[in-house]
Short mmCIF file of C-alpha atoms in Angstrom, two decimals:
data_model
loop_
_atom_site.label_atom_id
_atom_site.label_comp_id
_atom_site.label_asym_id
_atom_site.label_seq_id
_atom_site.Cartn_x
_atom_site.Cartn_y
_atom_site.Cartn_z
CA MET A 1 95.20 81.75 86.50
CA ASP A 2 94.79 84.73 89.09
CA TYR A 3 95.53 85.28 92.51
CA THR A 4 93.87 87.44 95.57
CA VAL A 5 96.55 89.33 98.06
CA ILE A 6 95.96 88.06 101.95
CA ILE A 7 97.19 90.55 104.52
CA GLY A 8 97.00 91.03 107.98
CA LEU A 9 98.68 93.79 110.01
CA GLU A 10 100.23 93.06 113.70
CA VAL A 11 100.66 96.62 114.92
CA HIS A 12 102.66 97.39 118.13
CA VAL A 13 101.53 100.65 119.99
CA GLN A 14 103.72 102.24 122.62
CA LEU A 15 101.25 103.78 125.14
CA GLN A 16 101.57 106.97 126.59
CA THR A 17 102.40 106.41 130.23
CA ASN A 18 105.23 108.16 132.28
CA THR A 19 106.25 104.36 133.82
CA LYS A 20 106.86 101.66 132.85
CA LEU A 21 103.69 98.36 132.47
CA PHE A 22 104.97 96.68 136.09
CA CYS A 23 107.43 99.06 136.84
CA GLY A 24 107.90 102.62 138.30
CA CYS A 25 110.88 103.05 135.66
CA SER A 26 110.83 106.14 132.96
CA THR A 27 109.43 105.47 129.66
CA LYS A 28 111.03 108.58 127.95
CA PHE A 29 112.74 108.23 124.82
CA ASN A 30 116.42 108.41 126.35
CA PRO A 31 119.60 106.85 123.38
CA ASP A 32 121.78 108.98 124.41
CA GLU A 33 122.12 107.24 128.29
CA PRO A 34 121.85 103.84 127.33
CA ASN A 35 120.51 101.59 130.31
CA THR A 36 119.67 104.15 132.87
CA GLN A 37 115.89 103.46 132.85
CA THR A 38 116.22 99.84 134.47
CA CYS A 39 115.36 98.25 137.85
CA PRO A 40 115.21 94.38 138.84
CA VAL A 41 111.31 94.06 137.69
CA CYS A 42 111.63 95.07 134.36
CA LEU A 43 114.99 93.35 133.62
CA GLY A 44 113.36 90.16 135.85
CA LEU A 45 115.87 89.53 138.50
CA PRO A 46 115.12 87.14 141.04
CA GLY A 47 113.20 87.89 144.08
CA ALA A 48 111.63 91.34 142.09
CA LEU A 49 107.70 91.17 141.85
CA PRO A 50 106.10 93.18 139.10
CA VAL A 51 102.67 95.13 140.00
CA LEU A 52 100.55 96.18 137.01
CA ASN A 53 100.56 100.08 135.93
CA ARG A 54 96.49 101.24 136.04
CA GLU A 55 96.92 104.20 133.49
CA ALA A 56 98.45 101.74 131.09
CA PHE A 57 95.61 99.20 131.45
CA GLU A 58 93.23 102.11 131.22
CA LEU A 59 94.52 103.56 127.90
CA GLY A 60 95.00 99.75 126.91
CA MET A 61 90.85 99.53 127.07
CA LYS A 62 90.30 103.07 126.03
CA THR A 63 92.47 101.71 123.00
CA GLY A 64 90.42 98.49 122.67
CA LEU A 65 87.18 100.29 122.80
CA ALA A 66 87.97 102.84 120.15
CA ILE A 67 88.29 100.39 117.69
CA ASN A 68 84.68 99.04 118.41
CA CYS A 69 86.05 95.83 120.65
CA GLU A 70 84.43 93.91 123.50
CA ILE A 71 86.23 94.09 126.74
CA PRO A 72 85.99 90.74 128.22
CA SER A 73 85.24 90.70 132.35
CA PHE A 74 88.27 89.05 133.03
CA THR A 75 91.81 88.92 131.70
CA LYS A 76 94.88 87.91 133.38
CA TRP A 77 98.67 88.04 132.03
CA ASP A 78 101.22 85.15 130.50
CA ARG A 79 104.74 84.17 130.20
CA LYS A 80 106.05 84.14 126.61
CA GLN A 81 109.59 82.40 126.66
CA TYR A 82 111.79 83.07 124.26
CA TYR A 83 115.73 84.09 124.83
CA TYR A 84 116.99 87.13 122.91
CA PRO A 85 120.15 90.05 124.52
CA ASP A 86 117.49 92.42 124.29
CA LEU A 87 115.13 90.57 126.72
CA PRO A 88 117.53 89.52 129.39
CA LYS A 89 114.76 87.54 131.78
CA ALA A 90 114.08 85.30 128.85
CA TYR A 91 110.43 86.12 128.87
CA GLN A 92 108.14 88.32 127.88
CA ILE A 93 104.87 89.14 129.76
CA SER A 94 101.96 89.00 127.55
CA GLN A 95 98.36 87.71 127.12
CA TYR A 96 98.30 84.64 125.28
CA ASP A 97 94.27 83.10 125.53
CA LEU A 98 92.54 85.93 127.32
CA PRO A 99 93.64 88.89 126.33
CA MET A 100 92.06 92.60 127.59
CA SER A 101 90.14 93.46 124.16
CA GLN A 102 88.73 91.56 121.09
CA ASN A 103 86.63 90.79 117.98
CA GLY A 104 86.35 94.65 116.78
CA TRP A 105 86.78 96.15 113.67
CA LEU A 106 88.24 99.56 111.79
CA GLU A 107 86.47 101.18 108.90
CA ILE A 108 88.52 102.40 106.31
CA GLU A 109 88.20 104.44 103.11
CA ILE A 110 90.02 102.48 100.01
CA ASN A 111 88.08 104.53 96.96
CA SER A 112 88.30 108.46 97.29
CA GLU A 113 86.03 108.48 94.10
CA THR A 114 83.44 106.60 95.51
CA ARG A 115 83.82 106.99 98.92
CA GLU A 116 83.91 103.27 99.45
CA LYS A 117 84.32 101.93 102.53
CA LYS A 118 85.09 98.88 104.37
CA LYS A 119 85.67 97.33 107.70
CA ILE A 120 88.94 96.09 108.39
CA GLY A 121 87.98 93.29 111.62
CA ILE A 122 90.35 93.25 114.57
CA ILE A 123 91.15 89.88 116.21
CA ARG A 124 92.03 91.06 119.50
CA ALA A 125 94.49 94.09 121.06
CA HIS A 126 96.41 92.69 124.56
CA LEU A 127 99.01 94.47 126.80
CA GLU A 128 102.36 93.40 126.84
CA GLU A 129 105.67 94.94 127.67
CA ASP A 130 108.37 95.69 125.25
CA ALA A 131 111.80 94.50 124.73
CA GLY A 132 114.69 96.70 124.58
CA LYS A 133 117.11 97.26 121.61
CA ASN A 134 120.02 95.47 119.95
CA SER A 135 122.12 97.73 117.40
CA HIS A 136 124.77 96.01 115.12
CA ASP A 137 127.75 97.10 113.19
CA GLU A 138 126.78 96.56 110.21
CA SER A 139 129.69 97.64 108.35
CA GLY A 140 131.29 94.53 107.68
CA ARG A 141 134.41 95.52 110.14
CA GLY A 142 133.40 95.95 113.21
CA GLN A 143 132.27 93.17 115.65
CA ASP A 144 130.20 95.26 118.13
CA SER A 145 126.71 94.38 119.11
CA LYS A 146 125.21 97.23 121.61
CA VAL A 147 122.34 96.63 124.09
CA ASP A 148 120.27 99.39 125.61
CA LEU A 149 117.44 97.95 128.01
CA ASN A 150 115.82 101.22 128.98
CA ARG A 151 112.80 100.42 126.58
CA CYS A 152 112.29 97.03 128.39
CA GLY A 153 109.00 97.01 130.19
CA THR A 154 107.96 99.78 128.17
CA PRO A 155 104.13 99.29 127.58
CA LEU A 156 102.65 98.01 124.31
CA VAL A 157 99.07 97.19 122.77
CA GLU A 158 99.46 94.89 119.61
CA ILE A 159 96.38 95.03 117.64
CA VAL A 160 95.91 91.72 115.47
CA SER A 161 93.70 92.43 112.56
CA GLU A 162 92.17 89.55 110.23
CA PRO A 163 93.55 88.98 106.68
CA ASP A 164 91.16 91.17 105.28
CA LEU A 165 93.47 93.78 103.48
CA ARG A 166 94.04 93.36 99.76
CA SER A 167 96.65 95.51 98.52
CA ALA A 168 99.72 96.73 99.70
CA GLN A 169 97.29 100.58 99.13
CA GLU A 170 94.59 99.11 101.87
CA ALA A 171 97.73 98.47 104.32
CA ARG A 172 99.05 101.84 104.10
CA THR A 173 95.18 103.49 104.29
CA TYR A 174 94.52 101.17 107.46
CA LEU A 175 97.74 102.27 109.07
CA GLU A 176 97.20 105.82 108.56
CA GLU A 177 93.56 105.49 110.13
CA LEU A 178 94.68 103.72 112.39
CA LYS A 179 97.81 105.70 113.93
CA LEU A 180 94.77 109.25 113.33
CA LEU A 181 92.92 107.05 115.54
CA LEU A 182 95.12 106.51 118.05
CA THR A 183 96.84 110.19 118.29
CA TYR A 184 93.24 111.82 118.93
CA ILE A 185 92.36 109.47 121.82
CA ASP A 186 95.37 110.50 123.26
CA VAL A 187 96.71 107.13 124.30
CA SER A 188 99.90 107.38 122.26
CA ASP A 189 102.45 109.68 120.00
CA CYS A 190 102.51 107.37 117.82
CA ASN A 191 106.35 108.53 117.05
CA MET A 192 107.32 106.22 114.69
CA GLN A 193 110.42 107.48 114.40
CA GLU A 194 111.23 106.56 118.10
CA GLY A 195 109.21 103.07 117.61
CA SER A 196 106.72 103.69 119.38
CA LEU A 197 104.39 102.78 116.55
CA ARG A 198 105.61 99.40 114.54
CA CYS A 199 104.25 97.33 112.19
CA ASP A 200 104.28 93.50 111.07
CA ALA A 201 102.87 92.57 108.11
CA ASN A 202 101.71 89.00 107.09
CA VAL A 203 101.36 88.61 103.62
CA ASN A 204 100.51 85.72 101.56
CA LEU A 205 98.70 85.10 98.03
CA HIS A 206 95.69 83.35 97.23
CA VAL A 207 96.46 81.73 93.92
CA HIS A 208 93.35 80.72 91.96
CA GLN A 209 93.45 77.65 89.73
CA GLU A 210 91.30 77.14 86.84
CA THR A 211 89.00 73.92 88.99
CA GLY A 212 87.98 76.90 90.99
CA GLU A 213 90.68 76.02 94.08
CA SER A 214 92.14 78.53 95.41
CA ILE A 215 95.69 77.29 96.40
CA PRO A 216 97.85 79.59 99.46
CA THR A 217 101.25 80.20 99.57
CA PRO A 218 103.54 80.49 102.26
CA ILE A 219 102.78 83.02 104.59
CA VAL A 220 105.57 85.14 105.35
CA GLU A 221 105.95 87.84 108.48
CA ILE A 222 108.13 91.20 107.35
CA LYS A 223 108.85 92.46 110.75
CA ASN A 224 109.27 95.96 112.17
CA LEU A 225 108.05 98.43 109.70
CA ASN A 226 108.44 101.90 110.52
CA SER A 227 107.19 104.20 108.34
CA PHE A 228 103.91 104.06 106.16
CA ARG A 229 105.90 104.17 102.92
CA GLY A 230 108.24 101.11 104.07
CA VAL A 231 104.61 98.97 104.91
CA GLU A 232 103.62 99.88 101.44
CA GLN A 233 106.77 99.35 99.58
CA ALA A 234 107.43 96.12 101.70
CA ILE A 235 104.06 94.45 100.74
CA GLU A 236 104.52 95.50 96.54
CA TYR A 237 107.83 93.74 96.76
CA GLU A 238 106.16 90.17 98.82
CA ILE A 239 103.55 90.05 96.46
CA GLN A 240 105.88 89.90 93.45
CA ARG A 241 108.10 87.92 95.23
CA GLN A 242 105.61 85.22 96.19
CA TRP A 243 104.13 85.17 92.82
CA LYS A 244 107.71 84.61 91.22
CA ALA A 245 108.27 82.28 94.08
CA TRP A 246 104.76 80.69 93.23
CA GLN A 247 105.53 79.91 89.34
CA GLU A 248 108.58 78.62 89.91
CA THR A 249 108.02 76.06 92.84
CA GLY A 250 104.55 75.66 93.08
CA LEU A 251 105.55 75.21 96.47
CA SER A 252 102.42 76.10 99.08
CA LEU A 253 101.83 77.03 102.82
CA LYS A 254 101.15 73.28 103.82
CA GLU A 255 104.43 72.45 102.23
CA VAL A 256 106.87 75.59 103.60
CA PRO A 257 106.64 76.60 107.38
CA LYS A 258 105.85 80.51 108.16
CA GLU A 259 109.06 82.81 107.69
CA THR A 260 109.94 85.60 109.11
CA ARG A 261 111.38 88.47 106.57
CA GLY A 262 113.12 91.66 107.37
CA TRP A 263 112.77 94.74 105.04
CA ASP A 264 115.51 96.37 103.40
CA ALA A 265 114.76 99.43 103.28
CA ASP A 266 117.94 100.96 101.13
CA ARG A 267 117.67 97.64 98.42
CA GLY A 268 114.17 97.45 98.30
CA ILE A 269 113.56 94.07 99.20
CA THR A 270 112.76 91.31 102.18
CA LEU A 271 115.66 89.10 103.48
CA GLU A 272 114.92 85.99 105.02
CA GLN A 273 115.73 85.93 108.97
CA ARG A 274 114.29 82.86 110.76
CA GLY A 275 111.52 80.36 110.53
CA LYS A 276 108.24 81.65 112.39
CA GLU A 277 107.54 80.08 115.88
CA ASP A 278 104.41 79.27 116.31
CA ALA A 279 102.49 79.54 119.96
CA ALA A 280 103.95 75.58 121.17
CA ASP A 281 107.81 77.12 120.72
CA TYR A 282 106.63 79.87 123.15
CA ARG A 283 105.82 78.04 126.06
CA TYR A 284 103.11 80.28 127.09
CA PHE A 285 102.23 80.13 131.21
CA PRO A 286 100.11 82.06 132.71
CA ASP A 287 102.32 84.53 134.83
CA PRO A 288 102.11 83.63 138.48
CA ASP A 289 103.13 86.78 139.91
CA LEU A 290 100.76 88.66 138.41
CA ALA A 291 96.68 88.63 139.41
CA PRO A 292 93.96 88.12 136.28
CA VAL A 293 92.47 91.81 136.01
CA LYS A 294 88.42 92.21 136.77
CA VAL A 295 86.91 94.13 134.55
CA THR A 296 83.59 96.05 135.53
CA ASP A 297 80.53 97.52 133.99
CA ALA A 298 81.12 100.62 135.34
CA ASP A 299 85.02 100.40 134.59
CA ARG A 300 83.85 99.94 130.80
CA GLU A 301 81.54 103.06 131.12
CA ARG A 302 83.96 105.63 133.07
CA ILE A 303 86.55 104.43 130.29
CA LEU A 304 83.79 105.02 127.28
CA GLU A 305 82.92 108.40 128.32
CA LYS A 306 86.84 109.46 128.17
CA LEU A 307 86.66 108.35 124.48
CA CYS A 308 86.41 111.63 121.85
CA GLU A 309 84.27 111.84 118.69
CA ARG A 310 86.64 109.35 116.18
CA PRO A 311 87.85 110.79 113.49
CA ALA A 312 85.88 108.87 111.19
CA GLU A 313 82.69 110.16 113.19
CA ARG A 314 84.11 113.86 112.91
CA ARG A 315 85.08 113.75 109.54
CA ALA A 316 81.66 113.10 108.41
CA ARG A 317 79.73 115.43 110.79
CA LEU A 318 82.41 118.28 109.37
CA GLU A 319 81.07 117.95 105.99
CA GLU A 320 77.88 117.55 107.01
CA ARG A 321 77.67 120.65 109.65
CA TYR A 322 80.07 122.77 107.64
CA GLN A 323 78.56 121.69 104.18
CA LEU A 324 82.43 121.28 103.13
CA SER A 325 83.93 119.05 100.41
CA SER A 326 84.98 115.48 101.67
CA TYR A 327 88.73 116.38 100.39
CA ASP A 328 88.65 119.53 102.53
CA ALA A 329 87.19 117.58 106.03
CA ALA A 330 89.78 115.23 105.30
CA VAL A 331 92.85 117.72 105.04
CA ILE A 332 91.70 119.69 108.64
CA ILE A 333 90.75 115.80 110.21
CA ASP A 334 94.43 114.53 108.91
CA GLN A 335 96.27 117.37 110.82
CA GLY A 336 95.28 116.45 114.32
CA ILE A 337 92.73 116.64 116.56
CA ASP A 338 93.89 120.73 117.66
CA PHE A 339 94.05 121.73 113.69
CA ALA A 340 90.48 120.51 114.15
CA ASP A 341 89.52 122.32 117.10
CA TYR A 342 91.19 125.22 115.31
CA PHE A 343 88.86 125.30 112.46
CA GLU A 344 85.70 124.67 114.19
CA ALA A 345 86.07 127.82 116.43
CA VAL A 346 86.84 129.73 113.40
CA ALA A 347 83.76 128.43 111.71
CA GLU A 348 81.73 128.42 114.58
CA SER A 349 83.03 132.23 115.59
CA SER A 350 82.97 133.46 111.68
CA GLN A 351 79.14 131.62 110.83
CA ASN A 352 80.76 131.04 107.69
CA GLY A 353 82.51 126.78 107.53
CA LYS A 354 83.40 127.14 103.83
CA GLN A 355 85.22 130.24 104.30
CA ALA A 356 86.92 129.14 107.49
CA SER A 357 87.96 126.22 105.57
CA ASN A 358 89.79 127.71 102.17
CA TRP A 359 91.97 130.02 104.52
CA ILE A 360 92.72 127.26 106.94
CA THR A 361 93.48 124.38 104.63
CA GLN A 362 95.60 127.58 102.57
CA ASP A 363 96.85 130.18 104.09
CA VAL A 364 97.43 129.01 107.73
CA LEU A 365 98.33 125.16 107.03
CA ARG A 366 100.76 127.28 104.12
CA GLU A 367 101.86 129.29 107.01
CA LEU A 368 102.46 126.66 109.65
CA LYS A 369 104.41 124.38 107.06
CA GLU A 370 106.80 127.45 106.14
CA ARG A 371 107.73 128.33 109.92
CA GLU A 372 107.70 124.76 111.10
CA LEU A 373 105.06 125.38 114.05
CA GLU A 374 102.01 123.42 115.06
CA ILE A 375 98.81 125.18 115.33
CA ALA A 376 98.94 125.33 119.10
CA GLU A 377 102.06 127.97 118.55
CA PHE A 378 100.38 129.75 115.50
CA PRO A 379 100.37 133.10 116.80
CA ILE A 380 96.97 134.25 115.04
CA LYS A 381 94.47 132.17 117.02
CA PRO A 382 90.72 131.32 116.34
CA ASP A 383 88.86 134.71 117.07
CA VAL A 384 91.33 137.13 115.32
CA LEU A 385 91.29 135.21 112.06
CA SER A 386 87.55 135.23 112.65
CA ALA A 387 87.01 138.45 113.22
CA ILE A 388 89.51 139.16 109.88
CA LEU A 389 86.61 136.73 108.22
CA GLN A 390 83.82 138.85 109.65
CA LYS A 391 84.73 141.68 107.90
CA VAL A 392 84.99 140.20 104.64
CA LYS A 393 81.29 138.45 104.99
CA ALA A 394 80.49 142.51 106.46
CA ASN A 395 81.51 143.40 102.82
CA GLU A 396 84.38 146.01 104.66
CA ILE A 397 87.50 144.48 103.37
CA THR A 398 88.09 142.40 100.00
CA ASN A 399 89.24 138.42 100.67
CA ASN A 400 92.31 140.17 98.97
CA SER A 401 92.81 143.04 101.89
CA ALA A 402 92.02 140.13 104.19
CA ARG A 403 95.45 138.44 103.38
CA ILE A 404 97.26 141.79 103.69
CA VAL A 405 95.83 142.22 107.51
CA PHE A 406 96.79 138.52 107.54
CA GLN A 407 99.93 138.99 106.93
CA GLU A 408 100.52 142.03 108.55
CA LEU A 409 99.50 140.46 111.45
CA LEU A 410 101.81 137.60 111.53
CA ASN A 411 105.03 139.53 110.16
CA ASN A 412 104.74 143.12 112.59
CA SER A 413 103.09 142.07 115.73
CA LYS A 414 105.34 142.46 118.46
CA ASP A 415 102.98 140.30 120.95
CA ALA A 416 100.70 137.84 120.30
CA PRO A 417 98.16 139.52 117.21
CA ARG A 418 94.53 141.19 118.49
CA ALA A 419 91.59 141.81 116.62
CA GLU A 420 91.73 144.99 118.12
CA GLN A 421 94.69 145.31 115.75
CA ILE A 422 92.55 145.37 112.71
CA GLN A 423 90.73 147.67 111.90
CA HIS A 424 93.58 150.15 112.38
CA ILE A 425 95.37 148.03 109.90
CA VAL A 426 92.60 148.25 107.83
CA GLU A 427 92.66 152.40 108.02
CA GLU A 428 96.22 152.68 108.13
CA LYS A 429 96.95 150.98 104.95
CA GLY A 430 93.44 152.01 103.13
CA LEU A 431 92.06 148.49 102.45
CA GLY A 432 88.69 149.58 103.39
CA LEU A 433 86.10 148.00 100.08
CA VAL A 434 85.99 151.32 98.25
CA SER A 435 82.44 152.61 98.12
CA ASP A 436 83.06 155.67 96.02
CA THR A 437 82.58 154.45 92.60
CA GLY A 438 83.09 157.47 90.84
CA GLU A 439 87.03 157.62 92.05
CA LEU A 440 86.66 153.71 91.17
CA ASP A 441 85.66 154.79 87.75
CA ALA A 442 88.07 157.66 86.58
CA ILE A 443 90.53 155.39 88.17
CA ILE A 444 89.45 152.67 85.78
CA GLN A 445 89.42 155.60 82.64
CA ALA A 446 92.82 156.82 83.44
CA VAL A 447 94.21 153.14 83.53
CA VAL A 448 92.05 152.61 79.87
CA ASP A 449 93.86 155.76 78.62
CA LYS A 450 97.44 154.70 79.40
CA ASN A 451 96.44 151.26 77.97
CA ALA A 452 95.90 151.14 74.70
CA LYS A 453 96.72 148.32 73.21
CA ALA A 454 95.48 145.85 76.02
CA VAL A 455 92.69 147.20 75.03
CA ALA A 456 92.68 147.06 71.71
CA ASP A 457 93.45 142.61 72.34
CA PHE A 458 90.51 142.88 74.61
CA GLN A 459 88.22 144.06 71.88
CA SER A 460 90.25 141.70 69.47
CA GLY A 461 88.73 139.24 71.39
CA LYS A 462 91.56 138.02 73.86
CA GLN A 463 89.72 138.06 77.28
CA ALA A 464 93.06 137.64 79.03
CA ALA A 465 93.95 141.15 78.80
CA VAL A 466 91.89 142.38 81.50
CA GLY A 467 93.97 140.89 83.94
CA ALA A 468 96.84 143.35 83.62
CA LEU A 469 94.21 146.27 83.88
CA ILE A 470 92.74 144.85 86.75
CA GLY A 471 96.60 144.68 88.78
CA GLN A 472 97.25 147.99 87.63
CA VAL A 473 93.44 149.46 89.01
CA MET A 474 94.22 147.03 92.07
CA ARG A 475 97.33 149.18 93.17
CA GLU A 476 96.35 152.49 92.71
CA ILE A 477 92.76 151.44 95.17
CA LYS A 478 93.42 148.61 97.68
CA GLY A 479 89.98 148.41 98.69
CA ALA A 480 88.59 147.69 95.13
CA ASP A 481 86.46 144.29 94.93
CA PRO A 482 88.35 142.32 92.24
CA LYS A 483 85.18 141.20 90.62
CA MET A 484 83.71 145.08 90.33
CA VAL A 485 86.93 146.04 88.79
CA ARG A 486 86.90 143.07 86.31
CA GLN A 487 83.09 144.42 85.43
CA LEU A 488 83.65 147.69 85.01
CA LEU A 489 87.19 147.40 82.82
CA ILE A 490 85.09 145.37 80.74
CA GLU A 491 81.64 147.44 80.26
CA LYS A 492 84.15 150.88 79.91
CA MET A 493 86.25 148.89 77.07
CA SER A 494 83.69 146.69 75.15
#
């Protein structure tokens, strides 16, 4: 007897607007000044009337189109009734039966070796307002709970997937690809530490019987996961917990209602929170204060024109256009749209995509991490790096010399490095490629004469002995081509 894992994700994404979904309050993340970004509208005080934020609606449409959803011509707003201390008006404005987008999909790669891909269905992506935030003293000694309503009314798009995911790793991959897409199309900063991207995971098992029948275990919704690692670990734990519970009780989905559990990252376990409400418990009804929204074909076309190339499409294009490996293309795309733009600017102007990729995924990325910079802040702009690479391509300097120039520009330029500085550094440091084989031959002969043991080791079959001699030659004559030096050394010692 075995089982299949069934996972669906509900992802809440805060849209990147300056003001809230139905009022003019700021959406700034501001935990140090709680309850300062509120008004009668977002608190639902009597007589206050909401007004739809057009930018939030258009960002919601952009999201729906990016995940291949249909955008219906008519959508409306509903009140979802429930009380919680961080929701003082006791209802949330959301969308129930007529969401603004539905029936989409997102493709993910589920096997990096075979490049196997899988389409994850998306049931709907609808707009709703966020609630506030409660914080509780969990030390066991205090009795205080605090409520910050700054977040009340910030615009969210909730993206609900079909239960198409079959492992914790697939769920993580889906969430990573979704986050990358949302940042590329610039609808959200997806800052998980600040709660701009949160995830609920619905998990259960289909236990296969010898009769061929499959019995579903009770569904558990793990709430408010806010890290990729947390999503993966919580699902892995829940799979094992449900399998153990099934073996002990044999209870199925029909016998146990849906349950909400929380993830305790410190203890590595999920904990029961409450029974899960269904739609009837929320007493949805159309919001009487908000007019429905009609979407025309022209509206859809206008938003479609604002969509950039999606990460998956751009990844494939980089592989084909610049002959990159899938790994290199993924590294470039995963760093974000500004990094991908930087790469393409260097690749186009240097006319060597593979060389540009090597430099950018190694040297540039290493420097960014060490200096804790974003690519937009990196001192060496694409035209300067391209000029360095063009000198390598023209056999004016070696790759090693190019790295010396690169470091010199990074470390010793008082102002922003300029392409005009490159030749000066090459001449000052004697980095020009050595074309005088007589000069090189004399230095090689001197190094061979000084290293009788290394020569003897090489002649006895120890190929590694030549490495130390190459280093000595390169120190004497920086502009030498290491490949040429190696060849000449071997010829000299053979």
